[in-house]
Amino acid sequence: MSSALTNAYTIKLDNFEGPFDLLFYLVEKNKIDIYDIPIAEITDQYMDYLDAMQKLDLEIASEFLVMAATLLHIKSRMLLPAKETTDEEEEIDPREELILRLVEYKKYKDFSEYLKEQEKDWVLVHYKLPEIIPDLVIAEELDVSAEVLRSCYIRVMSQYKGRMNDVSKKMKRILDREKVSLKAKIREILDIVGRGIKICFSKLYNTAYKSRLEVATGFLAVLEVAKLGRARVEQPKAFGEIYITPRKDR
Amino acid sequence: MESIKEIEAIIEAVLFTAGDPVPLEKLSDIIGHDKKTTKNIMTDLIFRYKNASRGIMIREINKGYQFCTKPEYNDYIAKLGQVRKKQGLTSAAYEVLAIVAYNQPVTKAYIEKIRGVNSDSALSTLIDRNLIKEAGRDDGPGRPKLYETTEEFLRVFGFASIQDLPVIQLNEIQEVMENMPLD
Amino acid sequence: MESIKEIEAIIEAVLFTAGDPVPLEKLSDIIGHDKKTTKNIMTDLIFRYKNASRGIMIREINKGYQFCTKPEYNDYIAKLGQVRKKQGLTSAAYEVLAIVAYNQPVTKAYIEKIRGVNSDSALSTLIDRNLIKEAGRDDGPGRPKLYETTEEFLRVFGFASIQDLPVIQLNEIQEVMENMPLD
C-alpha cells in the first residue's frame, strides 16, 4: 500500500498528453526495452499513477481508464497458461498490439521533439512583409462587329419607341374612359324620373360645372328619354328652362 | 568588433526586416557605432548598391534608411501581380455604346431615357475599356457631361470615322416595333 | 537578352517585393527562361547568398523562393523592436503536427487513434496558427475532414518541402494500423 503510493509520487504528476504519453514515460523511466515490456510491472505503475491522481482529486480522462482496462486484460492473459495451439495458429503475444502502437506513438513523439529543435533554429530568421502589387489587367481584344452594333441600336430604339407607344395607348384608354357616354346619361335621367322627381334641365346639366360635351350629351339623353315615353319635356319659353316631368302611367 | 563587411551584412538584415525607414539613430545604436560613422557607412553603402548590378537600393528618407527596388525593374515586378483578364462587353454595355455611337455627343440622361434603366456601370465599363470618353458638357440645365466614342472605338470596330457607322433607316426601327407585342 | 548579372538583379528585385515565396514557374516566366535554367540560376544564387557576407539569404519553400535574414543577425534585428514573440505550442500540438506532417492528408480519427486521446483543441490551435489546414474530405463513411500542413509549416520549421521531412520508418507500424478498426 505504502509502496504503491511511494511509487506513485516518484512519478511526476505532470499533465500527460494521453495514456500513451504516460505509458511511454514509464517505459523510459524504467529503462525498459519497449519490445519486451514487463506488463505486470508497468500495469502496476500505471494503476498507481491513476490512484495518485484520484487521491489528489484530479479528473482522470476516460482514455486513461480505457488504457487501464486494456493493460489489466493483457496482464491477465499473460498469467494464463498458454493454450495448446494448432500448427497454423501461431501463438500471438497479447502485448503485440500495445507494443506496436507504443512504437508508432514514440516515432511521432520523437519527430515532435525534432520539430521543436528545428523551430528554435528557424525562429531566428526573419521575413519581410509582401508589398502590394497591383493586378496586371490584360484587356482581351473585343469581339465586336459593326453589324452587332447596328442591330443593337435598332433593338434598343425599337424598345424605346415601343415603350413610348405603350404609354400613348394607355393615355388613349384613359381618355376613352373619360368620354361621355350617351347610354350612361340616359340611365342617369331614367334613374331620376323613375323616382318621380320633376327636375329642371339646368339643374342637371349646366356648363357652369359640366363640360360642354356632357351638357350636349345630357340634352340628347333627355330627348331620348322623352322619345321612350318615360318623361315629358317642356320648354315654355324659347331658350328658356326645360322641365322634365316623369310619366308615371307608363 | 565586427568587420565592415559584417556590419554591412547586419545593416542589410535589419533594413530588410524593417520594411519602413530605419532612423539613423536607431541604426547606429544597432551596429554599435556613433552616428557620424554610421552615416559614412550608409553613404558608402547607398553608392555601392546603386552602382552594383543589384535589384534593390537604399533610399534615404527623412533621416532614415529603407530598401526599395530599383525603378528599372518595375516591369518585371508588375508580373508578380494577379493577371486579370478584362471581360468582353455585356449586352448593357453594347446598348449604351450603340446609343452613344449613333447620337454622340450624348448625356447620361439621354442614354437612360432611351434604355429606361440606370446605365452608370455600363458607362464606366466603356470608359474603362476606352471605347467612349467624356466630351465636354451640355449647355442644358445642370450642364451634364457629354460622352462620345474614342479612336479606340473606331479601331476596334474597324471604322475609319464615325461616318462609317452602318446606316439605319427610320422604318427599320418601325418594323421591329410592329413585330413586337406591345403589352 | 539580359546578362546573368542583370537576371540576378531582376530576381533580387522580384523576391524582395514579393515577400512570400515566388513559385519557380512564376520566376521563370518573369525572367524569360525555362524552368530548368531558372532552377540552376537559383541554386547558384542560394549558394552565393549563403556564403557571401550578406545579411539575407534565399530559402526554397514549396517549389518557390523567398528572401529571409540569416539567423546569426537575429539579435540585431530584435533591437528593431518589431519582432513579435510567438507563444510556443503545447506538446499535444507538436504531436498532432508531427502526425499530420507524415500522414497528410489525414483525418482527426486517425490522429486520435495514434495519440489515444482527443485532439480537438490541438487541431484548432494548429489551424489558428496556420500550420495546418483543411484539405477536403475523406471518401470514407461520414466523409470526415482531412488535414494537411501549410506553407507556413514549412517556413516555421525550416523545410523546403514535405519531401524534405526526415525519414522515419513506419512500414511495420503502418500495416498494424491499417488492420486496426478506426472506431
Coordinates of C-alpha atoms in Angstrom, one line a residue:
Chain A
M1 CA 0.0 0.0 0.0
S2 CA 2.6 2.5 1.1
S3 CA 5.0 1.2 -1.6
A4 CA 2.3 1.8 -4.2
L5 CA 1.9 5.3 -3.0
T6 CA 5.6 6.0 -2.8
N7 CA 5.9 4.7 -6.4
A8 CA 3.1 6.9 -7.4
Y9 CA 4.8 10.0 -6.1
T10 CA 8.0 9.2 -7.8
I11 CA 6.1 9.7 -11.0
K12 CA 6.0 13.3 -11.9
L13 CA 2.4 14.3 -11.6
D14 CA 2.6 16.0 -14.9
N15 CA 0.0 16.6 -17.5
F16 CA 0.4 13.6 -19.7
E17 CA -0.9 14.1 -23.1
G18 CA -2.7 10.8 -23.1
P19 CA -2.4 7.2 -21.9
F20 CA 0.4 6.5 -24.5
D21 CA 2.3 9.5 -23.2
L22 CA 2.1 8.2 -19.6
L23 CA 3.0 4.6 -20.7
F24 CA 5.9 5.9 -22.7
Y25 CA 7.1 7.9 -19.7
L26 CA 7.0 4.7 -17.6
V27 CA 8.9 2.7 -20.2
E28 CA 11.6 5.4 -20.4
K29 CA 11.8 5.9 -16.6
N30 CA 12.2 2.2 -16.0
K31 CA 14.7 1.9 -18.9
I32 CA 12.6 -1.0 -20.3
D33 CA 13.0 -2.5 -23.8
I34 CA 9.9 -1.3 -25.5
Y35 CA 9.6 -4.5 -27.5
D36 CA 9.6 -6.6 -24.3
I37 CA 7.5 -4.7 -21.8
P38 CA 7.2 -6.4 -18.4
I39 CA 3.5 -5.9 -18.5
A40 CA 2.7 -6.7 -14.8
E41 CA 5.2 -4.1 -13.5
I42 CA 4.1 -1.4 -16.0
T43 CA 0.4 -2.1 -15.3
D44 CA 1.0 -1.7 -11.5
Q45 CA 2.8 1.6 -12.0
Y46 CA 0.2 2.8 -14.4
M47 CA -2.5 2.0 -11.8
D48 CA -0.5 3.7 -9.1
Y49 CA -0.5 6.8 -11.1
L50 CA -4.2 6.8 -11.6
D51 CA -4.6 6.1 -7.9
A52 CA -2.4 9.1 -7.0
M53 CA -4.4 11.3 -9.3
Q54 CA -7.6 10.1 -7.7
K55 CA -6.3 10.9 -4.3
L56 CA -5.4 14.4 -5.4
D57 CA -8.9 14.8 -6.7
L58 CA -7.7 15.2 -10.3
E59 CA -10.0 14.4 -13.1
I60 CA -9.0 11.3 -15.0
A61 CA -9.8 11.4 -18.7
S62 CA -11.7 8.4 -19.9
E63 CA -8.9 7.5 -22.3
F64 CA -6.7 6.7 -19.3
L65 CA -9.3 4.4 -17.9
V66 CA -9.7 2.6 -21.2
M67 CA -5.9 2.0 -21.2
A68 CA -6.0 0.8 -17.7
A69 CA -8.6 -1.8 -18.7
T70 CA -6.5 -2.8 -21.7
L71 CA -3.4 -3.2 -19.5
L72 CA -5.3 -5.3 -16.9
H73 CA -6.7 -7.5 -19.7
I74 CA -3.2 -8.1 -21.2
K75 CA -1.8 -8.8 -17.7
S76 CA -4.5 -11.4 -17.1
R77 CA -3.9 -13.1 -20.4
M78 CA -0.2 -13.2 -19.7
L79 CA -0.9 -15.0 -16.5
L80 CA -3.0 -17.7 -18.1
P81 CA -1.1 -20.8 -19.3
A82 CA -0.6 -20.8 -23.0
K83 CA -3.3 -22.6 -24.8
E84 CA -2.4 -25.5 -27.0
T85 CA -2.2 -24.2 -30.4
T86 CA -2.6 -25.8 -33.8
D87 CA 0.2 -25.6 -36.3
E88 CA -1.4 -23.0 -38.4
E89 CA -2.2 -20.8 -35.5
E90 CA 0.9 -19.3 -34.0
E91 CA 0.7 -18.1 -30.5
I92 CA 0.2 -14.3 -30.5
D93 CA 1.8 -12.3 -27.8
P94 CA -1.0 -10.4 -26.1
R95 CA 1.2 -7.4 -25.8
E96 CA 1.8 -7.1 -29.5
E97 CA -0.8 -4.6 -30.5
L98 CA 0.0 -2.4 -27.5
I99 CA 3.7 -2.5 -28.2
L100 CA 3.3 -1.6 -31.9
R101 CA 1.1 1.3 -31.0
L102 CA 3.6 2.5 -28.5
V103 CA 6.4 2.2 -31.0
E104 CA 4.3 4.1 -33.5
Y105 CA 3.5 6.8 -30.9
K106 CA 7.2 7.1 -30.0
K107 CA 8.1 7.9 -33.6
Y108 CA 5.8 10.8 -33.7
K109 CA 6.9 11.9 -30.2
D110 CA 10.5 11.8 -31.4
F111 CA 9.5 13.8 -34.5
S112 CA 7.7 16.4 -32.5
E113 CA 10.9 16.8 -30.5
Y114 CA 12.8 17.3 -33.8
L115 CA 10.2 19.9 -34.8
K116 CA 10.8 21.8 -31.6
E117 CA 14.6 21.9 -32.3
Q118 CA 14.0 23.0 -35.9
E119 CA 11.8 25.7 -34.7
K120 CA 14.5 27.0 -32.4
D121 CA 16.8 27.5 -35.3
W122 CA 14.3 29.0 -37.7
V123 CA 12.7 31.4 -35.3
L124 CA 15.9 33.4 -35.7
V125 CA 15.2 34.0 -39.3
H126 CA 13.0 37.0 -40.3
Y127 CA 10.9 37.8 -43.3
K128 CA 9.8 41.0 -44.9
L129 CA 6.1 41.7 -45.5
P130 CA 4.9 41.4 -49.0
E131 CA 4.5 44.7 -50.9
I132 CA 1.1 45.4 -52.5
I133 CA 1.4 44.6 -56.2
P134 CA -1.4 45.9 -58.3
D135 CA -3.2 43.4 -60.5
L136 CA -2.0 43.1 -64.0
V137 CA -5.0 43.7 -66.1
I138 CA -4.9 42.4 -69.6
A139 CA -7.7 43.6 -71.8
E140 CA -8.8 40.9 -74.2
E141 CA -9.3 42.0 -77.7
L142 CA -13.0 42.7 -78.0
D143 CA -15.0 40.5 -80.3
V144 CA -17.2 43.2 -81.8
S145 CA -18.8 43.9 -85.2
A146 CA -20.4 46.9 -86.8
E147 CA -23.4 44.7 -87.6
V148 CA -24.0 43.8 -83.9
L149 CA -23.7 47.5 -83.0
R150 CA -26.3 48.3 -85.7
S151 CA -28.8 45.7 -84.7
C152 CA -28.2 46.5 -81.0
Y153 CA -29.1 50.1 -81.8
I154 CA -32.2 49.1 -83.7
R155 CA -33.3 46.9 -80.9
V156 CA -32.8 49.5 -78.1
M157 CA -34.5 52.3 -80.1
S158 CA -37.4 50.0 -81.0
Q159 CA -37.9 49.1 -77.4
Y160 CA -37.8 52.7 -76.6
K161 CA -40.4 53.6 -79.2
G162 CA -42.4 50.6 -78.2
R163 CA -42.4 51.9 -74.6
M164 CA -43.4 55.4 -75.7
N165 CA -46.2 53.9 -77.9
D166 CA -47.3 51.9 -75.0
V167 CA -47.6 55.0 -72.9
S168 CA -49.7 56.8 -75.5
K169 CA -52.0 53.9 -75.8
K170 CA -52.6 53.9 -72.1
M171 CA -53.3 57.6 -72.3
K172 CA -55.9 56.9 -75.0
R173 CA -57.6 54.3 -73.0
I174 CA -57.8 56.7 -70.0
L175 CA -59.4 59.4 -72.3
D176 CA -61.8 56.8 -73.7
R177 CA -63.0 56.0 -70.3
E178 CA -63.4 59.7 -69.6
K179 CA -65.5 60.2 -72.8
V180 CA -69.2 61.0 -72.0
S181 CA -71.4 58.1 -73.0
L182 CA -74.9 58.7 -74.1
K183 CA -76.1 55.4 -72.6
A184 CA -74.8 56.4 -69.2
K185 CA -76.6 59.8 -69.4
I186 CA -79.9 58.1 -70.4
R187 CA -79.5 55.7 -67.5
E188 CA -78.9 58.7 -65.2
I189 CA -82.1 60.5 -66.3
L190 CA -84.2 57.3 -66.2
D191 CA -83.0 56.9 -62.7
I192 CA -84.2 60.4 -61.7
V193 CA -87.6 60.2 -63.4
G194 CA -88.0 56.7 -62.2
R195 CA -88.0 58.1 -58.7
G196 CA -90.9 60.5 -59.8
I197 CA -88.8 63.7 -59.5
K198 CA -89.6 66.7 -61.7
I199 CA -86.4 68.5 -62.5
C200 CA -85.0 71.4 -64.5
F201 CA -82.5 70.6 -67.2
S202 CA -80.3 73.4 -66.0
K203 CA -80.1 71.8 -62.5
L204 CA -78.9 68.5 -64.2
Y205 CA -76.6 69.7 -66.8
N206 CA -75.1 73.2 -66.6
T207 CA -72.0 74.3 -68.4
A208 CA -71.0 76.1 -65.3
Y209 CA -70.0 72.8 -63.8
K210 CA -70.2 70.3 -66.6
S211 CA -68.2 70.0 -69.8
R212 CA -69.9 71.2 -73.0
L213 CA -69.8 67.6 -74.2
E214 CA -71.6 66.4 -71.1
V215 CA -74.3 69.1 -71.4
A216 CA -74.8 68.3 -75.1
T217 CA -74.9 64.6 -74.4
G218 CA -77.3 65.2 -71.5
F219 CA -79.6 67.1 -73.8
L220 CA -79.6 64.2 -76.3
A221 CA -80.3 61.8 -73.4
V222 CA -83.3 63.9 -72.3
L223 CA -84.7 63.8 -75.8
E224 CA -84.2 60.0 -75.9
V225 CA -86.0 59.5 -72.6
A226 CA -88.9 61.6 -73.9
K227 CA -89.0 59.5 -77.1
L228 CA -89.1 56.4 -74.9
G229 CA -92.2 58.0 -73.3
R230 CA -90.8 57.9 -69.8
A231 CA -90.9 61.7 -69.4
R232 CA -92.5 64.8 -70.6
V233 CA -90.2 67.6 -71.8
E234 CA -91.5 71.1 -71.9
Q235 CA -89.8 74.4 -72.7
P236 CA -92.3 77.2 -72.1
K237 CA -90.1 79.9 -73.5
A238 CA -87.7 79.9 -76.4
F239 CA -84.2 79.4 -74.9
G240 CA -85.9 79.2 -71.5
E241 CA -85.7 76.5 -68.9
I242 CA -86.5 72.9 -69.9
Y243 CA -88.7 71.0 -67.5
I244 CA -88.5 67.2 -67.3
T245 CA -91.6 65.6 -65.8
P246 CA -91.8 61.8 -65.2
R247 CA -94.7 59.9 -66.8
K248 CA -95.8 57.6 -64.1
D249 CA -98.6 56.0 -66.2
R250 CA -96.1 54.2 -68.4
Chain B
M1 CA 34.2 44.4 -33.0
E2 CA 32.7 43.4 -36.3
S3 CA 34.5 43.9 -39.6
I4 CA 33.0 46.4 -42.0
K5 CA 31.7 43.5 -44.1
E6 CA 29.9 42.1 -41.1
I7 CA 28.4 45.5 -40.3
E8 CA 27.1 45.8 -43.8
A9 CA 25.5 42.4 -43.5
I10 CA 23.9 43.4 -40.3
I11 CA 22.6 46.6 -41.9
E12 CA 21.2 44.5 -44.8
A13 CA 19.4 42.1 -42.4
V14 CA 18.0 45.0 -40.4
L15 CA 16.8 47.2 -43.3
F16 CA 15.3 44.1 -45.0
T17 CA 13.2 43.2 -41.9
A18 CA 12.2 46.7 -41.0
G19 CA 10.4 47.5 -44.2
D20 CA 9.9 51.0 -43.0
P21 CA 12.7 53.6 -42.9
V22 CA 15.1 52.9 -40.0
P23 CA 16.3 56.2 -38.4
L24 CA 20.0 56.8 -38.4
E25 CA 20.0 56.9 -34.7
K26 CA 18.4 53.5 -34.4
L27 CA 20.8 52.1 -36.9
S28 CA 23.8 53.5 -35.2
D29 CA 22.5 52.0 -32.0
I30 CA 22.1 48.6 -33.5
I31 CA 25.5 48.4 -35.1
G32 CA 27.2 50.0 -32.1
H33 CA 28.9 52.9 -33.9
D34 CA 28.4 56.6 -33.5
K35 CA 26.0 58.4 -35.8
K36 CA 28.8 60.0 -37.9
T37 CA 30.5 56.7 -38.6
T38 CA 27.1 55.1 -39.3
K39 CA 26.3 57.9 -41.7
N40 CA 29.6 57.4 -43.5
I41 CA 29.0 53.7 -43.8
M42 CA 25.5 54.3 -45.1
T43 CA 26.6 56.9 -47.7
D44 CA 29.1 54.3 -48.9
L45 CA 26.5 51.6 -49.0
I46 CA 24.0 53.7 -50.8
F47 CA 26.6 54.4 -53.5
R48 CA 27.6 50.7 -53.8
Y49 CA 24.0 49.3 -54.0
K50 CA 23.3 51.9 -56.6
N51 CA 26.2 51.0 -58.9
A52 CA 26.3 47.3 -58.3
S53 CA 24.1 45.1 -60.5
R54 CA 21.5 44.7 -57.8
G55 CA 17.8 44.7 -57.8
I56 CA 17.4 46.8 -54.7
M57 CA 18.9 50.0 -53.5
I58 CA 18.9 52.1 -50.3
R59 CA 16.9 55.2 -50.1
E60 CA 17.5 57.9 -47.5
I61 CA 14.1 59.1 -46.3
N62 CA 13.7 61.7 -43.5
K63 CA 17.0 60.8 -41.8
G64 CA 16.2 57.2 -42.1
Y65 CA 17.2 54.4 -44.5
Q66 CA 15.0 52.0 -46.4
F67 CA 15.4 49.3 -49.0
C68 CA 13.4 49.7 -52.2
T69 CA 13.6 48.1 -55.6
K70 CA 15.3 49.9 -58.5
P71 CA 12.8 51.5 -60.8
E72 CA 14.2 49.8 -63.9
Y73 CA 12.8 46.5 -62.6
N74 CA 9.2 47.7 -62.3
D75 CA 8.0 45.9 -65.4
Y76 CA 9.3 42.6 -64.0
I77 CA 7.8 43.2 -60.6
A78 CA 4.5 44.1 -62.2
K79 CA 4.3 40.5 -63.5
L80 CA 4.1 39.3 -59.9
G81 CA 0.6 40.7 -59.8
Q82 CA -2.5 38.7 -60.4
V83 CA -3.3 38.6 -64.0
R84 CA -6.9 39.6 -64.6
K85 CA -8.5 39.4 -68.0
K86 CA -10.9 42.0 -68.9
Q87 CA -14.3 40.6 -69.9
G88 CA -16.0 41.2 -73.2
L89 CA -18.8 43.7 -73.4
T90 CA -22.1 42.9 -71.6
S91 CA -25.3 43.5 -73.6
A92 CA -25.9 46.5 -71.4
A93 CA -22.6 48.0 -72.4
Y94 CA -23.3 47.2 -76.0
E95 CA -26.6 49.1 -75.8
V96 CA -25.0 52.1 -74.3
L97 CA -22.2 52.0 -76.8
A98 CA -24.7 51.9 -79.7
I99 CA -26.7 54.8 -78.3
V100 CA -23.5 56.9 -77.8
A101 CA -22.2 56.0 -81.3
Y102 CA -25.4 57.0 -83.1
N103 CA -26.2 60.1 -81.0
Q104 CA -22.8 61.5 -79.9
P105 CA -22.2 63.6 -78.1
V106 CA -24.8 62.5 -75.7
T107 CA -25.7 62.8 -72.0
K108 CA -26.2 60.1 -69.5
A109 CA -29.8 61.3 -69.0
Y110 CA -30.5 60.7 -72.7
I111 CA -29.0 57.2 -72.6
E112 CA -31.1 56.4 -69.6
K113 CA -34.2 57.8 -71.2
I114 CA -33.7 55.5 -74.2
R115 CA -32.8 52.4 -72.2
G116 CA -35.2 53.1 -69.3
V117 CA -32.7 51.9 -66.8
N118 CA -29.7 53.2 -64.9
S119 CA -26.6 53.0 -67.0
D120 CA -23.8 54.1 -64.7
S121 CA -21.9 50.8 -64.6
A122 CA -22.2 50.2 -68.4
L123 CA -20.9 53.7 -68.9
S124 CA -17.9 53.2 -66.6
T125 CA -17.1 49.9 -68.2
L126 CA -17.0 51.6 -71.6
I127 CA -14.8 54.4 -70.3
D128 CA -12.6 51.9 -68.6
R129 CA -12.2 50.0 -71.9
N130 CA -11.5 53.3 -73.6
L131 CA -14.4 52.9 -76.0
I132 CA -16.1 56.1 -75.0
K133 CA -14.8 59.3 -73.3
E134 CA -16.1 62.5 -71.8
A135 CA -16.6 65.2 -74.4
G136 CA -17.3 68.4 -72.5
R137 CA -20.6 69.5 -71.0
D138 CA -24.1 70.1 -72.4
D139 CA -25.4 73.7 -72.3
G140 CA -28.6 72.5 -70.7
P141 CA -29.6 72.8 -67.1
G142 CA -27.1 71.3 -64.7
R143 CA -24.6 71.3 -67.6
P144 CA -24.4 67.4 -67.7
K145 CA -21.4 65.6 -69.1
L146 CA -21.4 64.6 -72.7
Y147 CA -20.0 61.3 -74.0
E148 CA -18.6 60.4 -77.4
T149 CA -16.8 57.4 -78.9
T150 CA -13.0 57.2 -79.0
E151 CA -10.3 56.4 -81.5
E152 CA -10.1 53.0 -79.9
F153 CA -13.8 52.6 -80.7
L154 CA -13.1 53.2 -84.4
R155 CA -10.1 50.9 -84.3
V156 CA -11.9 48.0 -82.6
F157 CA -14.9 48.2 -85.0
G158 CA -12.7 48.9 -88.0
F159 CA -14.3 52.2 -88.8
A160 CA -12.3 54.9 -90.5
S161 CA -14.6 57.6 -89.0
I162 CA -17.9 57.9 -87.3
Q163 CA -19.4 58.3 -90.8
D164 CA -18.7 54.6 -91.3
L165 CA -21.3 53.6 -88.8
P166 CA -23.8 51.3 -90.6
V167 CA -26.8 53.3 -91.7
I168 CA -30.1 52.8 -90.0
Q169 CA -33.4 53.7 -91.8
L170 CA -36.1 55.0 -89.6
N171 CA -38.5 52.5 -90.9
E172 CA -36.3 49.7 -89.6
I173 CA -36.9 50.7 -86.1
Q174 CA -40.6 50.9 -87.0
E175 CA -40.6 47.4 -88.5
V176 CA -39.1 45.8 -85.4
M177 CA -41.6 47.7 -83.4
E178 CA -44.6 46.4 -85.3
N179 CA -43.4 42.9 -84.8
M180 CA -43.1 43.4 -81.1
P181 CA -46.0 42.7 -78.7
L182 CA -47.0 45.9 -77.1
D183 CA -48.1 44.7 -73.7
Chain C
M1 CA 18.6 39.1 -73.7
E2 CA 19.7 40.2 -70.3
S3 CA 23.1 39.2 -68.9
I4 CA 23.3 36.8 -65.9
K5 CA 24.1 39.8 -63.6
E6 CA 21.0 41.6 -64.9
I7 CA 18.9 38.5 -64.3
E8 CA 20.1 38.2 -60.8
A9 CA 19.2 41.8 -60.2
I10 CA 15.7 41.2 -61.5
I11 CA 15.4 38.2 -59.2
E12 CA 16.5 40.2 -56.3
A13 CA 14.0 43.0 -57.0
V14 CA 11.2 40.4 -57.5
L15 CA 11.9 38.3 -54.5
F16 CA 12.3 41.5 -52.4
T17 CA 8.9 42.8 -53.5
A18 CA 7.0 39.5 -53.2
G19 CA 7.7 38.8 -49.6
D20 CA 6.0 35.4 -50.0
P21 CA 7.7 32.5 -51.8
V22 CA 7.7 33.2 -55.6
P23 CA 7.0 29.9 -57.4
L24 CA 9.7 28.6 -59.7
E25 CA 7.2 28.7 -62.6
K26 CA 6.4 32.3 -62.0
L27 CA 10.0 33.3 -61.6
S28 CA 11.0 31.5 -64.9
D29 CA 8.1 33.3 -66.5
I30 CA 9.3 36.7 -65.3
I31 CA 12.9 36.3 -66.3
G32 CA 12.0 34.7 -69.5
H33 CA 14.0 31.4 -69.1
D34 CA 12.8 27.9 -68.9
K35 CA 12.3 26.2 -65.5
K36 CA 15.5 24.2 -65.7
T37 CA 17.7 27.2 -66.4
T38 CA 15.9 29.2 -63.7
K39 CA 16.3 26.4 -61.2
N40 CA 20.1 26.3 -62.0
I41 CA 20.3 30.1 -61.6
M42 CA 18.5 29.9 -58.3
T43 CA 20.6 27.0 -56.9
D44 CA 23.7 29.1 -57.7
L45 CA 22.2 32.2 -56.2
I46 CA 21.2 30.4 -53.0
F47 CA 24.7 29.2 -52.6
R48 CA 26.3 32.6 -53.2
Y49 CA 23.9 34.5 -50.9
K50 CA 24.7 31.9 -48.2
N51 CA 28.4 32.2 -48.5
A52 CA 28.8 35.9 -49.2
S53 CA 28.9 38.3 -46.2
R54 CA 25.3 39.3 -46.6
G55 CA 22.5 39.8 -44.2
I56 CA 19.9 38.0 -46.2
M57 CA 19.7 34.6 -47.9
I58 CA 17.3 32.8 -50.2
R59 CA 15.1 29.9 -48.9
E60 CA 13.4 27.4 -51.1
I61 CA 9.9 26.8 -49.8
N62 CA 7.3 24.6 -51.6
K63 CA 9.0 24.9 -55.0
G64 CA 9.2 28.7 -54.6
Y65 CA 11.9 31.1 -53.4
Q66 CA 11.8 33.7 -50.6
F67 CA 14.3 36.0 -49.0
C68 CA 14.9 35.8 -45.3
T69 CA 17.5 37.1 -42.9
K70 CA 20.4 35.0 -41.8
P71 CA 19.9 33.5 -38.3
E72 CA 23.1 35.0 -37.0
Y73 CA 21.7 38.5 -37.2
N74 CA 18.7 37.8 -35.1
D75 CA 20.0 39.7 -32.1
Y76 CA 20.5 42.9 -34.1
I77 CA 17.0 42.6 -35.7
A78 CA 15.5 42.1 -32.3
K79 CA 16.7 45.6 -31.4
L80 CA 14.4 46.9 -34.0
G81 CA 11.7 46.0 -31.5
Q82 CA 9.2 45.0 -34.1
V83 CA 9.6 41.2 -33.9
R84 CA 6.6 39.7 -32.1
K85 CA 7.4 36.7 -29.9
K86 CA 5.1 33.9 -30.7
Q87 CA 3.7 31.8 -28.0
G88 CA 5.1 28.2 -28.1
L89 CA 2.9 25.3 -29.0
T90 CA 1.8 22.7 -26.4
S91 CA 3.3 19.2 -26.6
A92 CA -0.1 18.0 -27.8
A93 CA 0.0 20.4 -30.7
Y94 CA 3.5 19.3 -31.7
E95 CA 2.4 15.7 -31.6
V96 CA -0.6 16.4 -33.8
L97 CA 1.5 18.4 -36.1
A98 CA 4.0 15.5 -36.4
I99 CA 1.3 13.1 -37.2
V100 CA -0.3 15.4 -39.8
A101 CA 3.1 16.1 -41.4
Y102 CA 3.8 12.4 -42.0
N103 CA 0.4 11.2 -43.0
Q104 CA -1.2 14.1 -44.8
P105 CA -3.9 14.4 -45.8
V106 CA -5.2 12.8 -42.6
T107 CA -8.4 12.6 -40.6
K108 CA -8.9 13.6 -36.9
A109 CA -9.9 9.9 -36.2
Y110 CA -6.5 8.7 -37.4
I111 CA -4.7 11.3 -35.3
E112 CA -6.6 10.3 -32.3
K113 CA -6.1 6.7 -32.9
I114 CA -2.3 7.2 -32.8
R115 CA -2.4 9.5 -29.8
G116 CA -5.1 7.6 -27.9
V117 CA -6.6 10.9 -26.8
N118 CA -9.0 13.6 -28.0
S119 CA -7.2 16.1 -30.2
D120 CA -9.8 18.8 -30.9
S121 CA -8.1 21.6 -29.2
A122 CA -4.6 20.9 -30.5
L123 CA -6.1 20.7 -34.0
S124 CA -7.8 24.1 -33.7
T125 CA -4.7 25.7 -32.3
L126 CA -2.7 24.5 -35.3
I127 CA -5.4 25.8 -37.7
D128 CA -5.3 29.1 -35.9
R129 CA -1.6 29.3 -36.2
N130 CA -1.9 28.5 -39.9
L131 CA 0.3 25.4 -39.5
I132 CA -2.3 23.0 -40.8
K133 CA -5.4 23.5 -42.9
E134 CA -8.4 21.5 -44.1
A135 CA -7.8 19.6 -47.3
G136 CA -11.1 18.4 -48.5
R137 CA -12.9 15.3 -47.1
D138 CA -12.2 11.6 -47.0
D139 CA -14.2 9.3 -49.2
G140 CA -14.9 7.0 -46.2
P141 CA -18.1 6.8 -44.2
G142 CA -19.2 10.2 -42.8
R143 CA -16.8 11.9 -45.2
P144 CA -14.6 13.2 -42.4
K145 CA -12.5 16.3 -42.9
L146 CA -8.9 15.8 -44.0
Y147 CA -6.0 17.9 -42.7
E148 CA -2.6 18.8 -44.2
T149 CA 0.3 21.1 -43.4
T150 CA 0.6 24.6 -44.8
E151 CA 3.4 26.7 -46.4
E152 CA 3.7 28.4 -43.0
F153 CA 4.6 25.0 -41.5
L154 CA 7.5 24.7 -44.0
R155 CA 8.6 28.2 -43.2
V156 CA 8.5 27.9 -39.4
F157 CA 10.2 24.5 -39.2
G158 CA 12.8 25.2 -42.0
F159 CA 11.7 22.6 -44.5
A160 CA 11.9 23.2 -48.3
S161 CA 9.0 20.9 -48.9
I162 CA 7.2 18.0 -47.4
Q163 CA 9.6 15.6 -49.2
D164 CA 12.3 17.3 -47.1
L165 CA 11.0 15.8 -43.8
P166 CA 13.5 13.4 -42.2
V167 CA 12.6 9.7 -42.9
I168 CA 11.1 7.7 -40.1
Q169 CA 10.4 4.1 -40.5
L170 CA 6.8 3.4 -40.2
N171 CA 6.4 0.4 -42.5
E172 CA 5.8 -2.3 -39.9
I173 CA 3.5 0.0 -37.9
Q174 CA 1.5 1.1 -40.9
E175 CA 0.4 -2.5 -41.5
V176 CA -0.8 -2.9 -38.0
M177 CA -2.5 0.4 -38.0
E178 CA -4.3 -0.5 -41.2
N179 CA -5.7 -3.7 -39.8
M180 CA -7.0 -1.9 -36.7
P181 CA -10.6 -0.7 -36.7
L182 CA -10.9 3.0 -36.5
D183 CA -13.7 3.4 -34.1

